[in-house]
C-alpha cells in the first residue's frame, strides 16, 4: 500500500514528510529552514513544487502547500506504551524505508527550539526505532497505518532510540496552516543544527 510519505528534495537530498490533507504536507521545521525551493517527490515518482505555509521553530513543525498533490491524507491515531508500528522515511537521503518501531512512552520533554535559543516543552513519544538523518519529518505510524506522531530526532546516546512529536502536539499547527495558509520565506531561517 502507498505510504503517502512523499520525499521533499532539499539541497539535492531526500527528506521526509507526509500528507495531512489535500495539497498539504507536514514535516519538521528544521528540514525546511534555510531553504528556498521545495520539490516534492510523490510516491508515484512525480515532482511537484510546494511552498511553506506554516513554520513553527519551537515545536519543529512545518506545513507545505502543494496544490497539485492530491493523495489521500494519512489518518491520525492514538498510541500508548507498547504500541507497535513503524517509522517511514528516507534515511541518509536514500530510498524510502519502513523500519519497525515500538512506543516506549509519552512524556513532556523540555528541549531547545531549532535555533538552540529558547527552551520549549513538547509532548513527545520516546520510541525504539532505527532513525537516521533523512527520517526527520516522516511519520511514526501504527500497524494500521495511522499516524501516531512526527519523527524529529534520534537519541545521542542510543542509536536505537528516537523521538516523535505526538499527534496531539502537531495537530494544532496543521489546523492553523490549513485555516490560514501564509507563504513563509524559510531561506532566512537557517537553524543552528
One Martini backbone bead per residue (centre of mass of N, CA, C, O) as a GRO file, in nm:
protein
  193
    1UNK     BB    1   0.101   0.032   0.014
    2UNK     BB    2   0.071   0.358   0.037
    3UNK     BB    3   0.228   0.599   0.249
    4UNK     BB    4   0.215   0.911   0.189
    5UNK     BB    5   0.551   0.970   0.188
    6UNK     BB    6   0.691   1.222   0.083
    7UNK     BB    7   0.956   1.370  -0.068
    8UNK     BB    8   1.195   1.628   0.008
    9UNK     BB    9   1.396   1.812  -0.209
   10UNK     BB   10   1.691   1.920  -0.045
   11UNK     BB   11   1.988   1.987  -0.154
   12UNK     BB   12   1.970   1.689  -0.312
   13UNK     BB   13   1.801   1.562  -0.070
   14UNK     BB   14   1.609   1.347   0.101
   15UNK     BB   15   1.315   1.398   0.273
   16UNK     BB   16   1.051   1.405   0.509
   17UNK     BB   17   0.689   1.338   0.473
   18UNK     BB   18   0.321   1.411   0.503
   19UNK     BB   19  -0.010   1.374   0.454
   20UNK     BB   20  -0.293   1.612   0.582
   21UNK     BB   21  -0.413   1.691   0.299
   22UNK     BB   22  -0.518   1.847   0.039
   23UNK     BB   23  -0.208   1.990  -0.036
   24UNK     BB   24  -0.072   1.875   0.242
   25UNK     BB   25   0.249   1.891   0.420
   26UNK     BB   26   0.438   1.742   0.676
   27UNK     BB   27   0.717   1.858   0.878
   28UNK     BB   28   1.007   1.986   0.966
   29UNK     BB   29   1.152   2.285   1.027
   30UNK     BB   30   1.455   2.189   0.992
   31UNK     BB   31   1.416   2.093   0.692
   32UNK     BB   32   1.336   2.405   0.574
   33UNK     BB   33   1.555   2.556   0.684
   34UNK     BB   34   1.733   2.761   0.460
   35UNK     BB   35   1.530   2.750   0.221
   36UNK     BB   36   1.380   2.805  -0.122
   37UNK     BB   37   1.311   2.513  -0.232
   38UNK     BB   38   1.023   2.276  -0.304
   39UNK     BB   39   1.044   1.938  -0.388
   40UNK     BB   40   0.803   1.695  -0.454
   41UNK     BB   41   0.808   1.343  -0.407
   42UNK     BB   42   0.613   1.110  -0.503
   43UNK     BB   43   0.528   0.781  -0.485
   44UNK     BB   44   0.505   0.792  -0.819
   45UNK     BB   45   0.750   1.022  -0.908
   46UNK     BB   46   0.653   1.296  -0.890
   47UNK     BB   47   0.717   1.649  -0.942
   48UNK     BB   48   0.651   1.905  -0.699
   49UNK     BB   49   0.553   2.219  -0.599
   50UNK     BB   50   0.627   2.402  -0.294
   51UNK     BB   51   0.508   2.576   0.004
   52UNK     BB   52   0.555   2.745   0.288
   53UNK     BB   53   0.273   2.802   0.538
   54UNK     BB   54   0.424   2.678   0.800
   55UNK     BB   55   0.626   2.789   1.097
   56UNK     BB   56   0.760   2.596   1.386
   57UNK     BB   57   1.049   2.621   1.578
   58UNK     BB   58   0.956   2.500   1.852
   59UNK     BB   59   0.814   2.227   1.757
   60UNK     BB   60   0.913   2.141   1.466
   61UNK     BB   61   0.700   2.263   1.238
   62UNK     BB   62   0.585   2.205   0.898
   63UNK     BB   63   0.390   2.343   0.619
   64UNK     BB   64   0.294   2.238   0.297
   65UNK     BB   65   0.196   2.363  -0.020
   66UNK     BB   66   0.049   2.127  -0.270
   67UNK     BB   67  -0.181   2.159  -0.503
   68UNK     BB   68  -0.112   1.881  -0.683
   69UNK     BB   69  -0.156   1.715  -0.419
   70UNK     BB   70  -0.404   1.426  -0.399
   71UNK     BB   71  -0.357   1.255  -0.173
   72UNK     BB   72  -0.442   1.086   0.081
   73UNK     BB   73  -0.464   1.126   0.398
   74UNK     BB   74  -0.352   1.068   0.692
   75UNK     BB   75  -0.442   0.909   0.986
   76UNK     BB   76  -0.503   0.955   1.309
   77UNK     BB   77  -0.369   0.808   1.621
   78UNK     BB   78  -0.327   0.626   1.898
   79UNK     BB   79  -0.097   0.592   2.189
   80UNK     BB   80   0.115   0.362   2.375
   81UNK     BB   81   0.267   0.167   2.558
   82UNK     BB   82   0.356  -0.084   2.306
   83UNK     BB   83   0.310   0.035   2.046
   84UNK     BB   84   0.306  -0.075   1.720
   85UNK     BB   85   0.528  -0.001   1.428
   86UNK     BB   86   0.654   0.277   1.221
   87UNK     BB   87   0.903   0.422   1.022
   88UNK     BB   88   0.897   0.675   0.761
   89UNK     BB   89   1.160   0.719   0.507
   90UNK     BB   90   1.494   0.887   0.412
   91UNK     BB   91   1.760   0.756   0.491
   92UNK     BB   92   2.031   0.935   0.377
   93UNK     BB   93   1.857   1.008   0.106
   94UNK     BB   94   1.727   0.761   0.016
   95UNK     BB   95   1.521   0.530   0.006
   96UNK     BB   96   1.244   0.415   0.108
   97UNK     BB   97   1.171   0.337   0.458
   98UNK     BB   98   1.067   0.067   0.677
   99UNK     BB   99   1.067   0.079   1.037
  100UNK     BB  100   1.058  -0.052   1.325
  101UNK     BB  101   0.833   0.027   1.609
  102UNK     BB  102   0.822   0.135   1.963
  103UNK     BB  103   0.644   0.248   2.227
  104UNK     BB  104   0.762   0.359   2.545
  105UNK     BB  105   0.641   0.665   2.563
  106UNK     BB  106   0.491   0.956   2.720
  107UNK     BB  107   0.621   1.298   2.725
  108UNK     BB  108   0.742   1.585   2.884
  109UNK     BB  109   0.975   1.778   2.699
  110UNK     BB  110   1.273   1.949   2.741
  111UNK     BB  111   1.396   2.192   2.500
  112UNK     BB  112   1.514   2.309   2.207
  113UNK     BB  113   1.504   2.484   1.957
  114UNK     BB  114   1.631   2.505   1.629
  115UNK     BB  115   1.832   2.753   1.746
  116UNK     BB  116   1.919   2.711   2.049
  117UNK     BB  117   1.753   2.935   2.235
  118UNK     BB  118   1.481   2.805   2.341
  119UNK     BB  119   1.272   2.678   2.571
  120UNK     BB  120   1.083   2.369   2.527
  121UNK     BB  121   0.765   2.209   2.560
  122UNK     BB  122   0.698   1.869   2.468
  123UNK     BB  123   0.503   1.622   2.323
  124UNK     BB  124   0.633   1.287   2.342
  125UNK     BB  125   0.777   1.009   2.187
  126UNK     BB  126   0.932   0.723   2.289
  127UNK     BB  127   1.138   0.523   2.070
  128UNK     BB  128   1.196   0.215   1.909
  129UNK     BB  129   1.435   0.305   1.657
  130UNK     BB  130   1.577   0.345   1.340
  131UNK     BB  131   1.721   0.667   1.316
  132UNK     BB  132   1.804   0.891   1.051
  133UNK     BB  133   1.908   1.099   0.852
  134UNK     BB  134   1.588   1.174   0.680
  135UNK     BB  135   1.353   1.092   0.883
  136UNK     BB  136   1.284   1.359   0.933
  137UNK     BB  137   0.928   1.426   0.902
  138UNK     BB  138   0.821   1.161   0.948
  139UNK     BB  139   0.624   0.896   1.025
  140UNK     BB  140   0.449   0.755   1.292
  141UNK     BB  141   0.312   0.429   1.279
  142UNK     BB  142   0.086   0.197   1.283
  143UNK     BB  143  -0.040  -0.114   1.177
  144UNK     BB  144  -0.277   0.068   1.019
  145UNK     BB  145  -0.137   0.359   0.929
  146UNK     BB  146  -0.148   0.549   1.159
  147UNK     BB  147  -0.077   0.850   1.295
  148UNK     BB  148   0.123   0.927   1.591
  149UNK     BB  149   0.373   1.095   1.456
  150UNK     BB  150   0.671   1.314   1.445
  151UNK     BB  151   0.973   1.281   1.343
  152UNK     BB  152   1.285   1.458   1.495
  153UNK     BB  153   1.476   1.243   1.660
  154UNK     BB  154   1.776   1.121   1.804
  155UNK     BB  155   1.967   0.961   2.013
  156UNK     BB  156   2.286   1.022   2.133
  157UNK     BB  157   2.313   0.736   2.314
  158UNK     BB  158   2.084   0.575   2.124
  159UNK     BB  159   2.038   0.434   1.807
  160UNK     BB  160   1.740   0.292   1.903
  161UNK     BB  161   1.650   0.589   1.977
  162UNK     BB  162   1.357   0.802   1.957
  163UNK     BB  163   1.160   1.094   1.838
  164UNK     BB  164   0.810   1.208   1.869
  165UNK     BB  165   0.563   1.393   1.791
  166UNK     BB  166   0.260   1.415   1.874
  167UNK     BB  167  -0.046   1.448   1.743
  168UNK     BB  168  -0.136   1.667   1.948
  169UNK     BB  169   0.111   1.862   1.893
  170UNK     BB  170   0.050   1.903   1.562
  171UNK     BB  171  -0.257   1.969   1.499
  172UNK     BB  172  -0.263   2.276   1.539
  173UNK     BB  173  -0.073   2.347   1.306
  174UNK     BB  174  -0.234   2.215   1.081
  175UNK     BB  175  -0.496   2.381   1.119
  176UNK     BB  176  -0.368   2.661   1.083
  177UNK     BB  177  -0.257   2.615   0.797
  178UNK     BB  178  -0.538   2.552   0.661
  179UNK     BB  179  -0.679   2.824   0.754
  180UNK     BB  180  -0.375   3.001   0.719
  181UNK     BB  181  -0.214   3.021   0.440
  182UNK     BB  182   0.132   3.138   0.459
  183UNK     BB  183   0.383   3.241   0.303
  184UNK     BB  184   0.723   3.126   0.376
  185UNK     BB  185   1.048   3.242   0.424
  186UNK     BB  186   1.314   3.004   0.496
  187UNK     BB  187   1.600   3.119   0.413
  188UNK     BB  188   1.633   3.301   0.693
  189UNK     BB  189   1.602   3.012   0.879
  190UNK     BB  190   1.860   2.910   0.989
  191UNK     BB  191   1.981   2.657   1.173
  192UNK     BB  192   2.198   2.535   1.414
  193UNK     BB  193   2.213   2.216   1.319
   0.00000   0.00000   0.00000
